[in-house]
Every structure is written in structure tokens, then in C-alpha cells.
XYZ file of C-alpha atoms in Angstrom:
648
model
C 13.765 -45.088 -22.340
C 11.124 -42.396 -21.941
C 11.496 -39.000 -20.272
C 9.912 -40.218 -17.028
C 12.568 -42.938 -16.707
C 15.319 -40.368 -17.259
C 13.789 -38.163 -14.576
C 13.662 -41.015 -12.063
C 17.322 -41.840 -12.585
C 18.340 -38.328 -11.464
C 15.801 -37.881 -8.676
C 18.091 -36.286 -6.053
C 19.443 -33.660 -8.452
C 16.476 -33.012 -10.667
C 13.922 -32.308 -7.956
C 16.016 -29.507 -6.541
C 16.771 -28.219 -9.990
C 13.127 -28.378 -11.038
C 12.037 -26.600 -7.858
C 14.575 -23.853 -8.505
C 13.480 -23.544 -12.115
C 9.826 -23.469 -11.103
C 10.555 -20.824 -8.448
C 12.570 -18.698 -10.865
C 9.947 -19.149 -13.550
C 7.087 -18.274 -11.223
C 8.932 -15.268 -9.818
C 9.871 -14.030 -13.288
C 6.314 -14.489 -14.453
C 4.955 -12.682 -11.426
C 7.395 -9.808 -11.832
C 6.654 -9.541 -15.509
C 2.927 -9.573 -14.833
C 3.145 -6.880 -12.171
C 5.235 -4.739 -14.502
C 2.618 -4.604 -17.216
C -0.653 -5.341 -15.403
C -1.715 -2.606 -12.997
C -3.572 -3.897 -9.907
C -7.037 -2.479 -9.443
C -8.509 -0.956 -6.273
C -10.349 -3.457 -4.107
C -14.023 -2.948 -3.361
C -14.781 -3.160 0.333
C -18.487 -3.942 0.426
C -20.607 -7.026 0.952
C -23.995 -5.830 -0.305
C -25.058 -8.193 -3.058
C -28.747 -7.294 -2.925
C -30.222 -4.348 -4.781
C -31.321 -2.400 -1.701
C -33.028 1.013 -1.544
C -30.715 4.030 -1.690
C -32.830 6.559 0.185
C -34.668 6.682 3.490
C -38.468 6.738 3.271
C -39.157 7.660 6.931
C -37.834 10.093 9.525
C -34.546 9.109 11.146
C -32.162 11.460 12.911
C -28.434 11.347 13.635
C -26.220 13.515 15.851
C -22.573 13.614 14.776
C -20.163 14.966 17.397
C -16.968 16.198 15.761
C -16.524 18.249 12.609
C -13.229 16.884 11.305
C -12.933 14.777 8.157
C -14.490 11.713 9.815
C -17.538 13.613 11.069
C -17.962 15.587 7.844
C -17.759 12.441 5.692
C -20.318 10.647 7.872
C -22.714 13.613 7.926
C -22.327 14.086 4.173
C -23.256 10.509 3.311
C -26.216 10.381 5.705
C -27.718 13.679 4.492
C -27.382 12.410 0.928
C -29.550 9.427 1.926
C -32.328 11.411 3.612
C -31.341 11.373 7.288
C -31.835 14.428 9.485
C -28.322 15.192 10.673
C -27.074 17.593 13.342
C -23.311 18.083 13.505
C -21.714 19.551 16.663
C -18.156 20.931 16.576
C -16.293 22.255 19.616
C -13.991 24.613 17.684
C -15.090 27.872 16.052
C -14.219 26.358 12.661
C -14.884 22.982 11.044
C -12.190 20.641 9.814
C -10.372 19.344 12.881
C -6.760 18.776 11.824
C -7.488 20.296 8.391
C -9.267 23.376 9.765
C -8.460 26.871 8.465
C -8.861 30.273 10.072
C -8.064 33.907 9.342
C -4.914 35.676 10.584
C -3.813 39.282 10.258
C -0.379 40.008 8.772
C 0.472 43.674 8.542
C -3.152 44.666 8.112
C -3.758 42.022 5.430
C -5.889 38.899 5.957
C -4.465 35.444 5.256
C -5.777 31.955 5.904
C -3.793 29.736 8.272
C -4.167 25.965 8.667
C -2.719 23.017 10.589
C 0.098 22.384 8.131
C 0.466 21.125 4.579
C -1.527 18.019 3.554
C -0.898 15.825 0.523
C -3.714 14.110 -1.387
C -2.577 10.779 -2.771
C -4.257 8.966 -5.684
C -4.961 5.911 -3.499
C -7.171 8.090 -1.272
C -10.045 6.448 -3.125
C -12.811 7.261 -0.650
C -11.732 10.852 -0.019
C -11.207 11.437 -3.737
C -14.665 10.044 -4.499
C -16.151 12.768 -2.269
C -14.084 15.358 -4.119
C -15.421 14.107 -7.459
C -19.030 14.022 -6.246
C -18.726 17.604 -5.019
C -17.233 18.618 -8.376
C -14.243 20.316 -6.730
C -11.367 18.499 -8.444
C -10.120 21.853 -9.770
C -9.329 22.840 -6.178
C -6.342 20.483 -6.297
C -3.079 20.533 -8.256
C -0.202 18.149 -8.820
C 3.018 18.979 -6.976
C 5.031 17.299 -9.764
C 7.738 15.726 -7.577
C 8.660 15.182 -3.946
C 12.065 15.386 -2.223
C 13.635 14.085 0.967
C 16.679 16.120 2.004
C 19.153 14.974 4.650
C 21.082 17.145 7.073
C 24.822 17.750 6.612
C 25.052 15.799 3.380
C 25.037 12.318 4.922
C 22.971 11.211 1.938
C 22.124 12.807 -1.373
C 18.579 14.160 -1.670
C 16.010 11.547 -2.664
C 13.607 12.665 -5.380
C 10.321 10.857 -6.011
C 8.648 11.493 -9.349
C 5.181 10.245 -10.324
C 5.598 6.549 -11.064
C 2.844 4.074 -11.844
C 5.010 1.016 -11.111
C 3.807 -1.279 -8.346
C 5.699 -3.503 -5.935
C 8.308 -4.843 -6.512
C 8.975 -2.746 -9.624
C 8.632 0.506 -7.710
C 11.628 -0.627 -5.636
C 13.545 -1.524 -8.806
C 12.756 1.867 -10.313
C 13.686 3.595 -7.067
C 17.010 1.748 -6.946
C 17.766 2.778 -10.530
C 16.938 6.431 -9.950
C 18.350 6.792 -6.423
C 21.920 8.056 -6.066
C 21.854 6.508 -2.578
C 21.142 2.944 -3.753
C 24.596 1.712 -2.723
C 24.008 3.131 0.762
C 20.856 1.144 1.465
C 22.896 -1.541 3.208
C 20.554 -4.381 2.198
C 21.975 -7.905 2.150
C 19.226 -10.467 1.580
C 21.643 -13.226 2.577
C 21.237 -11.982 6.148
C 18.139 -13.459 7.823
C 17.205 -10.136 9.464
C 17.432 -8.245 6.169
C 15.321 -10.843 4.398
C 12.799 -10.652 7.233
C 12.548 -6.891 6.719
C 12.008 -7.293 2.983
C 9.436 -10.033 3.511
C 7.578 -8.023 6.167
C 7.233 -4.872 4.089
C 6.329 -6.792 0.944
C 3.960 -9.265 2.562
C 1.534 -7.221 4.605
C -1.456 -9.156 5.887
C -3.828 -7.412 8.283
C -4.273 -10.307 10.704
C -0.859 -11.926 10.467
C 1.179 -8.719 10.455
C -0.492 -7.328 13.554
C -0.241 -10.703 15.300
C 3.483 -10.914 14.592
C 4.668 -7.319 14.845
C 2.229 -5.281 16.933
C 4.032 -5.874 20.232
C 7.287 -4.406 18.938
C 8.215 -0.743 18.459
C 9.958 0.444 15.313
C 12.929 1.607 17.392
C 13.293 -1.876 18.918
C 12.878 -3.586 15.543
C 15.690 -1.651 13.869
C 18.026 -1.768 16.857
C 20.026 -4.816 15.749
C 21.340 -5.780 12.310
C 18.952 -3.528 10.384
C 19.989 -1.945 7.053
C 20.986 1.483 8.394
C 20.715 3.269 5.070
C 17.241 1.872 4.507
C 16.195 3.168 7.926
C 17.739 6.636 7.508
C 16.506 7.158 3.961
C 12.983 5.751 4.091
C 11.847 4.242 7.385
C 12.631 7.194 9.651
C 11.221 10.084 7.543
C 8.147 8.138 6.468
C 7.518 6.674 9.917
C 7.523 10.171 11.424
C 5.136 11.388 8.724
C 2.585 9.083 10.367
C 2.914 11.590 13.272
C 4.159 8.843 15.583
C 7.744 8.646 16.829
C 9.672 5.395 16.110
C 10.036 4.575 19.812
C 6.242 4.744 20.229
C 5.070 3.305 16.907
C 4.092 -0.322 16.431
C 6.014 -2.153 13.694
C 2.718 -3.579 12.443
C 1.314 -0.072 12.117
C 4.379 1.009 10.140
C 3.997 -2.027 7.853
C 0.368 -1.032 7.272
C 1.501 2.531 6.554
C 4.173 1.427 4.065
C 1.828 -1.049 2.405
C -0.857 1.581 1.881
C 1.461 4.304 0.620
C 4.040 2.282 -1.271
C 4.159 -1.496 -1.449
C 0.453 -2.199 -1.933
C -0.320 1.037 -3.750
C -1.266 0.522 -7.419
C -1.239 4.257 -8.208
C 2.450 5.059 -7.885
C 4.227 7.847 -6.013
C 2.426 11.112 -6.707
C 0.226 13.495 -4.787
C -1.706 16.724 -5.049
C -1.903 19.823 -2.918
C -4.696 22.366 -2.584
C -4.744 25.571 -4.634
C -6.154 27.396 -1.632
C -6.302 26.558 2.062
C -7.901 23.287 3.184
C -11.010 25.020 4.495
C -11.748 26.742 1.198
C -10.717 23.795 -0.962
C -12.396 20.915 0.884
C -14.060 21.610 4.245
C -16.420 24.377 3.138
C -17.718 22.508 0.046
C -18.520 19.428 2.158
C -20.225 21.533 4.853
C -22.211 23.471 2.243
C -23.508 20.256 0.716
C -24.503 18.933 4.152
C -26.526 22.092 4.781
C -27.996 22.034 1.258
C -29.432 18.611 2.095
C -31.020 19.892 5.298
C -28.246 19.095 7.769
C -27.620 21.474 10.666
C -24.093 22.429 11.703
C -23.207 24.102 14.999
C -19.655 25.267 15.741
C -18.128 26.662 18.916
C -20.326 24.407 21.044
C -19.455 21.986 23.798
C -21.219 18.810 24.849
C -22.199 19.165 28.496
C -24.016 15.898 29.170
C -24.788 12.470 27.702
C -27.610 10.314 29.058
C -27.645 6.518 28.713
C -30.442 4.071 29.345
C -30.343 0.335 28.661
C -27.028 0.537 26.775
C -28.433 3.228 24.511
C -27.888 6.993 24.328
C -31.184 8.727 25.013
C -30.047 12.355 24.628
C -27.115 14.747 24.439
C -26.925 18.228 25.946
C -24.709 20.981 24.563
C -23.917 24.640 25.216
C -22.788 27.507 23.043
C -19.214 28.539 23.763
C -16.803 26.845 26.132
C -18.373 24.317 28.469
C -17.348 24.717 32.078
C -17.781 21.112 33.107
C -18.053 20.269 36.785
C -16.473 16.881 36.144
C -13.019 16.839 37.827
C -9.934 15.611 35.992
C -6.343 14.823 36.953
C -3.206 16.389 35.467
C 0.403 15.446 36.158
C 3.160 17.787 37.257
C 5.357 19.023 34.400
C 8.883 18.725 35.759
C 10.446 20.113 32.583
C 9.280 23.661 33.271
C 10.819 25.242 36.349
C 9.913 28.634 37.754
C 10.034 29.987 41.273
C 6.727 30.157 43.121
C 4.838 28.534 40.190
C 4.214 24.861 39.474
C 3.116 23.621 36.062
C 0.808 20.707 35.313
C -0.056 19.087 31.971
C 1.861 19.681 28.741
C 1.801 21.015 25.196
C -1.450 22.880 24.461
C -3.042 21.700 27.741
C -0.859 23.338 30.368
C -1.924 24.747 33.752
C -0.112 27.043 36.186
C -0.525 26.907 39.971
C 1.064 29.629 42.082
C 2.702 28.722 45.384
C 0.174 27.947 48.173
C -2.749 28.614 45.792
C -5.858 26.426 45.554
C -6.555 27.582 42.018
C -5.025 26.762 38.635
C -5.168 28.815 35.477
C -5.169 27.399 31.949
C -2.268 28.633 29.845
C -4.072 27.897 26.575
C -4.598 31.179 24.740
C -8.259 31.581 23.847
C -7.347 33.053 20.461
C -5.729 30.138 18.592
C -4.621 27.739 21.325
C -0.982 28.773 21.791
C 0.502 28.431 25.272
C 0.848 31.770 27.046
C 3.943 32.633 29.090
C 3.952 33.991 32.637
C 6.190 37.075 32.720
C 7.924 38.805 35.643
C 5.214 41.473 35.768
C 2.669 38.761 36.633
C 0.834 38.976 33.298
C 0.511 36.193 30.716
C 1.786 36.845 27.178
C 1.000 34.844 24.022
C 4.217 34.279 21.996
C 2.270 33.715 18.776
C -0.043 36.693 18.293
C 0.610 39.054 21.184
C -2.467 38.626 23.402
C -1.924 39.702 27.013
C -3.835 38.518 30.103
C -3.590 39.722 33.698
C -2.641 37.449 36.614
C -6.243 36.221 36.925
C -6.518 35.444 33.201
C -8.549 38.474 32.152
C -7.842 39.732 28.622
C -5.863 42.985 28.610
C -4.845 43.097 24.943
C -6.266 41.221 21.938
C -6.601 39.494 19.544
C -7.992 37.125 22.217
C -11.555 37.912 23.277
C -12.195 35.356 26.028
C -10.413 35.136 29.371
C -8.160 32.240 30.320
C -10.081 29.446 32.066
C -9.673 29.072 35.811
C -9.907 25.861 37.861
C -10.247 24.874 41.495
C -7.868 22.269 42.945
C -10.058 19.631 44.581
C -7.399 17.031 45.451
C -3.619 16.742 45.540
C -1.389 13.707 45.181
C 2.326 13.337 44.581
C 3.041 15.067 41.241
C -0.697 15.294 40.452
C -3.606 17.636 41.075
C -7.301 17.180 40.407
C -8.958 20.195 38.793
C -12.550 21.259 38.227
C -13.782 24.307 36.316
C -14.757 27.423 38.205
C -18.119 28.460 36.823
C -18.874 32.135 36.579
C -22.307 33.605 35.823
C -23.979 30.212 36.221
C -27.405 31.669 35.524
C -26.338 32.690 32.001
C -25.390 29.138 30.955
C -28.104 27.621 28.757
C -27.978 23.989 27.666
C -29.830 22.523 24.702
C -30.944 18.898 24.778
C -31.116 16.964 21.529
C -32.461 13.448 20.913
C -31.733 11.256 17.907
C -32.077 7.705 16.648
C -28.313 7.364 16.162
C -25.180 9.076 17.458
C -21.681 9.178 15.979
C -18.636 10.193 18.013
C -16.156 11.480 15.438
C -13.829 13.540 17.631
C -10.097 13.154 18.242
C -8.840 10.916 21.059
C -8.990 13.534 23.857
C -12.464 14.464 22.635
C -13.950 10.965 22.738
C -12.379 10.299 26.129
C -13.946 13.512 27.422
C -17.348 12.481 26.030
C -17.219 9.222 27.962
C -16.417 11.133 31.141
C -19.655 13.078 30.614
C -21.868 9.998 30.369
C -24.559 9.525 32.985
C -26.324 6.224 33.526
C -25.155 2.659 33.091
C -22.093 3.019 30.873
C -20.829 -0.050 29.014
C -17.580 -0.585 30.946
C -15.918 -2.626 28.195
C -16.463 0.191 25.688
C -15.348 2.821 28.189
C -12.185 0.831 28.904
C -11.372 0.661 25.181
C -11.787 4.412 24.875
C -9.730 5.141 27.987
C -6.876 2.989 26.636
C -6.646 4.982 23.407
C -3.284 6.655 22.981
C -2.179 10.121 21.971
C 1.009 10.587 19.962
C 3.797 12.997 20.846
C 2.833 16.608 20.106
C 3.240 18.175 16.681
C 4.010 21.773 15.815
C 3.664 23.931 12.709
C 5.350 27.307 12.320
C 4.745 29.608 9.361
C 7.056 32.560 8.642
C 6.499 35.592 6.402
C 9.769 37.136 5.079
C 10.379 40.234 2.961
C 12.378 38.352 0.307
C 12.491 35.099 -1.660
C 15.338 32.587 -1.914
C 16.707 29.932 -4.249
C 15.328 26.431 -3.655
C 16.156 23.496 -5.917
C 14.027 20.925 -4.131
C 10.272 20.283 -4.202
C 7.897 22.939 -2.884
C 7.003 20.453 -0.163
C 10.132 18.665 1.039
C 10.692 16.162 3.830
C 13.743 16.916 5.968
C 15.660 14.318 7.951
C 18.305 14.585 10.637
C 17.215 17.837 12.251
C 16.479 18.154 15.931
C 12.966 19.518 15.364
C 12.020 20.112 11.732
C 10.605 17.266 9.620
C 9.379 19.155 6.552
C 9.385 22.522 4.803
C 6.670 23.938 2.540
C 7.017 26.980 0.285
C 3.493 28.352 0.370
C 4.337 31.294 -1.894
C 4.884 28.755 -4.671
C 1.831 26.560 -3.999
C -1.272 28.373 -2.759
C -2.934 31.177 -4.672
C -3.224 33.742 -1.873
C 0.489 33.516 -1.075
C 1.534 33.436 -4.746
C -0.304 36.721 -5.216
C 1.314 38.215 -2.116
C 4.743 37.114 -3.359
C 4.181 38.747 -6.761
C 3.128 41.962 -5.034
C 5.874 42.143 -2.393
C 8.678 39.802 -3.489
C 8.404 38.095 -0.108
C 8.213 34.446 0.855
C 5.977 32.342 3.109
C 7.695 29.297 4.605
C 6.094 26.641 6.777
C 7.991 24.204 8.981
C 6.450 21.091 10.500
C 7.619 19.010 13.453
C 5.616 15.789 13.245
C 6.261 14.288 16.680
C 8.736 16.115 18.853
C 9.746 15.227 22.408
C 8.336 17.521 25.069
C 11.388 17.126 27.292
C 13.498 18.735 24.566
C 10.970 21.482 23.777
C 8.889 22.106 26.901
C 7.615 25.575 25.885
C 6.388 27.197 22.704
C 9.036 29.874 23.113
C 11.709 27.171 22.743
C 9.823 25.729 19.754
C 9.797 29.103 17.983
C 13.489 29.686 18.667
C 14.505 26.239 17.404
C 12.314 26.492 14.309
C 14.005 29.768 13.392
C 17.545 28.479 14.102
C 17.094 25.375 11.969
C 15.380 27.318 9.180
C 18.403 29.621 8.909
C 20.608 26.544 8.640
C 18.410 25.087 5.893
C 18.049 28.400 4.028
C 21.037 30.604 4.968
C 19.829 33.443 2.696
C 16.956 34.124 5.084
C 19.379 35.243 7.807
C 19.552 38.579 6.004
C 15.772 38.790 5.479
C 13.346 40.671 7.679
C 10.860 38.460 9.522
C 7.483 40.119 8.991
C 5.237 37.705 10.869
C 5.093 34.233 12.385
C 2.285 31.840 13.296
C 2.665 28.810 15.550
C 0.301 25.852 15.877
C 1.194 23.392 18.626
C -1.119 20.566 19.649
C -1.121 17.150 21.235
C -4.200 15.404 19.891
C -3.067 13.066 17.117
C -3.860 9.369 17.514
C -1.074 7.174 18.824
C -0.421 3.635 17.584
C 2.030 2.199 20.141
C 2.993 -1.470 20.437
C 0.219 -3.711 21.715
C -2.608 -1.259 21.085
C -4.233 -2.779 18.002
C -6.386 -5.445 19.661
C -7.748 -2.973 22.227
C -8.758 -0.373 19.650
C -12.514 0.339 19.362
C -14.350 -0.581 16.170
C -16.950 1.353 14.167
C -19.783 -0.426 15.972
C -19.103 0.826 19.486
C -20.954 -1.793 21.538
C -23.479 0.812 22.682
C -26.526 0.023 20.582
C -27.101 3.373 18.812
C -23.553 4.767 18.952
C -20.964 4.548 16.166
C -17.320 5.578 16.298
C -15.385 7.379 13.567
C -11.875 8.767 13.534
C -8.305 7.764 12.763
C -8.176 5.975 16.149
C -10.805 3.373 15.116
C -9.692 -0.133 14.155
C -9.974 -0.232 10.364
C -10.795 -3.360 8.335
C -8.552 -2.405 5.383
C -5.241 -0.540 4.875
C -5.489 3.258 4.930
C -3.727 6.237 6.451
C -4.028 9.850 7.577
C -6.855 11.749 5.801
C -8.056 8.619 4.002
C -8.208 6.797 7.320
C -10.402 9.497 8.863
C -12.660 9.776 5.799
C -13.095 6.017 5.447
C -13.973 5.627 9.128
C -16.703 8.265 8.774
C -18.144 6.527 5.729
C -17.997 3.153 7.509
C -19.972 4.645 10.409
C -22.539 5.954 7.913
C -22.663 2.522 6.262
C -23.429 0.870 9.594
C -26.432 3.161 10.062
C -27.540 2.659 6.449
C -27.358 -1.105 6.884
C -29.481 -1.004 10.029
C -32.147 0.907 8.103
C -32.104 -1.613 5.240
C -30.405 0.754 2.779
C -27.649 0.129 0.272
C -24.259 0.844 1.781
C -21.835 3.151 0.041
C -19.222 1.298 -1.988
C -15.812 1.829 -0.388
C -12.438 1.127 -1.933
C -9.000 0.139 -0.715
C -5.615 -0.878 -2.024
C -4.969 -4.604 -2.241
C -5.274 -5.695 1.404
C -2.318 -8.097 1.145
C 1.231 -7.975 -0.164
C 2.572 -10.482 -2.680
C 5.051 -12.024 -0.215
C 4.074 -14.177 2.760
C 4.741 -12.897 6.273
């Protein structure tokens, strides 16, 4: 009797046994392979022809927006011979990584929009860094901690680790003192579904299955609580979107890019100096070296369209007083007699009783929200600027008056506002024409640009832009103290369980300017970040400052006895939101208007990426679209493996 005959006589048993053995063997082989064979970055390009690299005729591009997306796009196009003009609304370039000077006790320091980590899988951003020869501007932060309030869990510590999924989970389980608190039971269908979802990301299938569900809804029933508290909640919030407003599919993309599909392991760098000095200025300098023109502190005042094509853009130096009316909703969280408030966060307006005018409460110095005092003047809680009741500057450091608006219409809990123009004859607009245009602003910026368009606007494109979402506001507070303190965690540490604070950064142990100040004075510089707080809980910046300080003294009790020398607050509501059901409606790089491209972290991306890499990659994709139309070789872009090893 041969082996085949023996097999046939035990068909019912052997098939199951063989399938199990094959599954175990395949799984073991796969695990063993992934342990010793590091996955390589994926190339995202489809150019198989050897096309020209450089332009041989005159072509011009206007890039609106000087954040990472706009800078990356302008950089690549100037490298290829295009004439590029970059327009930025703020006085400084960089967008969410911008830096600016502040005065602390007569000494100048550089402030920025919070700490940023540079991960090794930021392939496209890191390639720019290498091309600019500025790798020495970055340093490893060695390890990274997550600390939980009131000792519910032990601190999690992530060291550089080149293991890939699933071995990074195995290594994490071995090293984590919280591993028995994860609460995972793969015998439960819901727990297995979670494991399969995070380990089996697929761009199309994951968004189809999970995009209509919020993270808060997904974890509501029978979810491993420890897994949520330890990893899902802190890392979900680091996407700057709150769990109740974040799509599960977006979180799966986030986890896949940073952890499960990442072949580089858990490690990241920080900058030796501020972001402007370390990254923004070198990129801008190279753009200008290649003939590009950069204008800051300008506002777009008009956009002309003809035949589904932008024919020209007009812009003005300084703040643009647009005559286009806009609606703002009543803010019911702020109550004050004889004054109604409209809008929120860094876009708040005050309307006195029976008045037909509104005044912007956005300080013209650094964008803090000013406070109306009993004396009728407006005071900035951040840097001390004072304005009179009509918004005129009384005391610096602000130099421009608060903006004033006329109320053109009223509805229940809403008013329509339009800017009051003063000295109309002094306003000079410049018109610029180009072959291509790139809108690389944040979400409020691109929505404003579409409101400025004159002519036959593509309504489908406009609808996509209008449906873009903005996440809950974020806030950064930096404190200067006259003494140092003991700290056993990482110099950048995620914090979980606090009402407001999500992270703490010890700048006097990371960045050169603050290290030098610490050596000279013995003081400390501490930054706190709230990634996505709820405005109902913190309706004013005064409440934000108070809560930041209260929670800091809980985290570092030694600082209660220290003298607070200075504080800086950054509070904005302009980060892209990724709520359930938004993926399919998101605009793509090719806008649908023939000579207009989109770039920014709000654009639908064709491969996994996040945060700074998402913005950079979108800018380079916009540049690639223009290069392709001119018959030039597109830049080679890279990504992590676009799919997980498990099936969704």
C-alpha cells in the first residue's frame, strides 16, 4: 500500500490535520522570514521611460501656501527649471512648523508650533533633508516614553527597534511591564477583528469597511481596554484628531504607517535648533537660489477663472480686507453681559449689545485671543499687548490694530460679517499670471481661496473643498522657569489621562539655544501640547493657560516652588480633520480645474503616510503632476509597504 492509499483511508482526519500543519508551517515560515528579512521601502512611481529631467522652455507656477507642502512643491519645481512664485499669508514660512522670535527678559528666543518628531519612514521628507545636506541639523532622541496619570499603568518606553510586524508586537510584549494589562483575547471575535484590522491594512478595503465608523464607536463594546488606553488613545490623539471625530480607517492608516507597516522600527529624531532654522530656511534658501520668488505677509485678494482654468491671481501686501461676507456662529460657551461672541478658538469675534459692528479678538502679534476687560480695553494674555475698545493698539508688542467688521445679516445664533476697509486708496493689488497654480494652504485657507474665485467655478471641486473638515483646536504652551527638575522619562514624553495635556517636551535638554540658556541660568524650558482639546471645556485662552499650569504642577511638583519667568501660548484651529465618511469626498492632487493642483495633509493620498510626511509627499505629488504634463521625469517617491500581511 503506497502513501496515497494511506492518505485516502484517513481523509476526514488528515485533511484537517494537513491544513493545520500547512497553516502553522506557513505562519512559522512567514514569521521567521519577517524576523530576519527587513522589508524595503516601496517605490511609488510609474515612469518606465527615460524622460528629460529639466525644462527646456519657460513655464511658470504660483504656489499659494508656504508650509511643508508648498515648500516641497516649490523646491522640486525650481530644481527642474520652472519659474516659481510662492505666496504665504503669514509673516514667516513653515505653516505648522513655522518659527518666530520672542523676547524673554530682554533675550531673544525662537518659538515654534510645538515639538515635531522626524521618523525614519519619512522617506520623502528625509530625501529633501539629504539633498539639502542638512542631516546634521537633526539628532536622535534615543528613546520615547508614554506616561499615564495616577499610576493606572506603568510608563511605556519605546527604544529604537528594527523589528517589523508582527515581531515588533512580540518585542513590545516582552519589554512592556503592562503586557498583562492589554486585555487581548484572540478567542473573542471582536478582539481578533481588531488584530486583523491593524495588521491587515489595505487602502481600498480598509476605508471601504471602516471609514464610516469613529474610533470612539469602534472601541465602545468588547474592545481590549488596556490596548486602547496604552496605545490607541495616545497615538490616535497624536494624529491631532479626537477619537470621537476620527475615522477608524484613518487610524488604521496611521498605525500602519507608524508601526505595523513600518520597516524602520520605532525611533525618531528631533531638531538641534528650531524648525525654521533646521528645515524651513534651508528649503526656502534653495528655492531662491534656483530663481524662485518668495513673498510672505501677503494675502490673495482675487482669483479669476475662465473655461475651467485659472487665468490670474491678485494679491496684496499685508492683511487683505476682503469684501466677501462670511458667516460665523454664536459661541454660547462664553458669556458676558452686553457682549456676544461669535466663532471660536483663534477666530473669535465680539459684538457689543445693539452694535452693528464686530471686532476680531485675534491679536495681531502672534494670533492669541485677546480678552475684553472691565475698562473696555482688550488685553492679550500671552504677550501683554493692549488695544482700546475700537481695536487700536495702545501697548505693544502688537503693531497692527484689531480687524473690524460690519454685520450685514443676522440669523438665529449667526451673523454675517464683512471687513470694514479703511484707507481704501492705499490698498494696492498685484496681479500675477502663470501656467500652473498649486493651492498648498491649510483647510481654512483653501476654503477661503475658493470663496475668492470669480468666473465659472467648477461646482464639484468647490463642493469637495467646502466639505473638508477641521479638527478640534490644538494648543501649545511653553514655560520658562528659574530652576531645573528631575525627570526620568524621555525628553519628549506622551502623557495620557490628563484633562488637557497630551505631551511634555524638555527643550532645555534638546535644542541648542535652550541648552545654552540652561547652562547659563540653571533654568528650564518646558513645553506642553494639547493635541485636540474640546472647546466647551476650554472656551478661552485664559482657561487654557490656567489648566496647563495646574496640570504641569501635578506632573512636575518641584516646579511649584519655581519662579515662572515667561510663558508663550499658541492656540489654533486649522489642522485637517479626518472624520467618519470623509475619505471618498476628499479632493485629490489633480483638482479638476485644468491648471490647478492641490497639496496639503487634507488631500487624498495614494499611499500610507502621516503628519509632516503626508504634507511633504502631497507637495511632491503636485510637482510630479506638473512635471508629467510637461513630459519630464517625475521624482521618485517612496512609501512603506502599502498593505499589511493579514487580510482585512
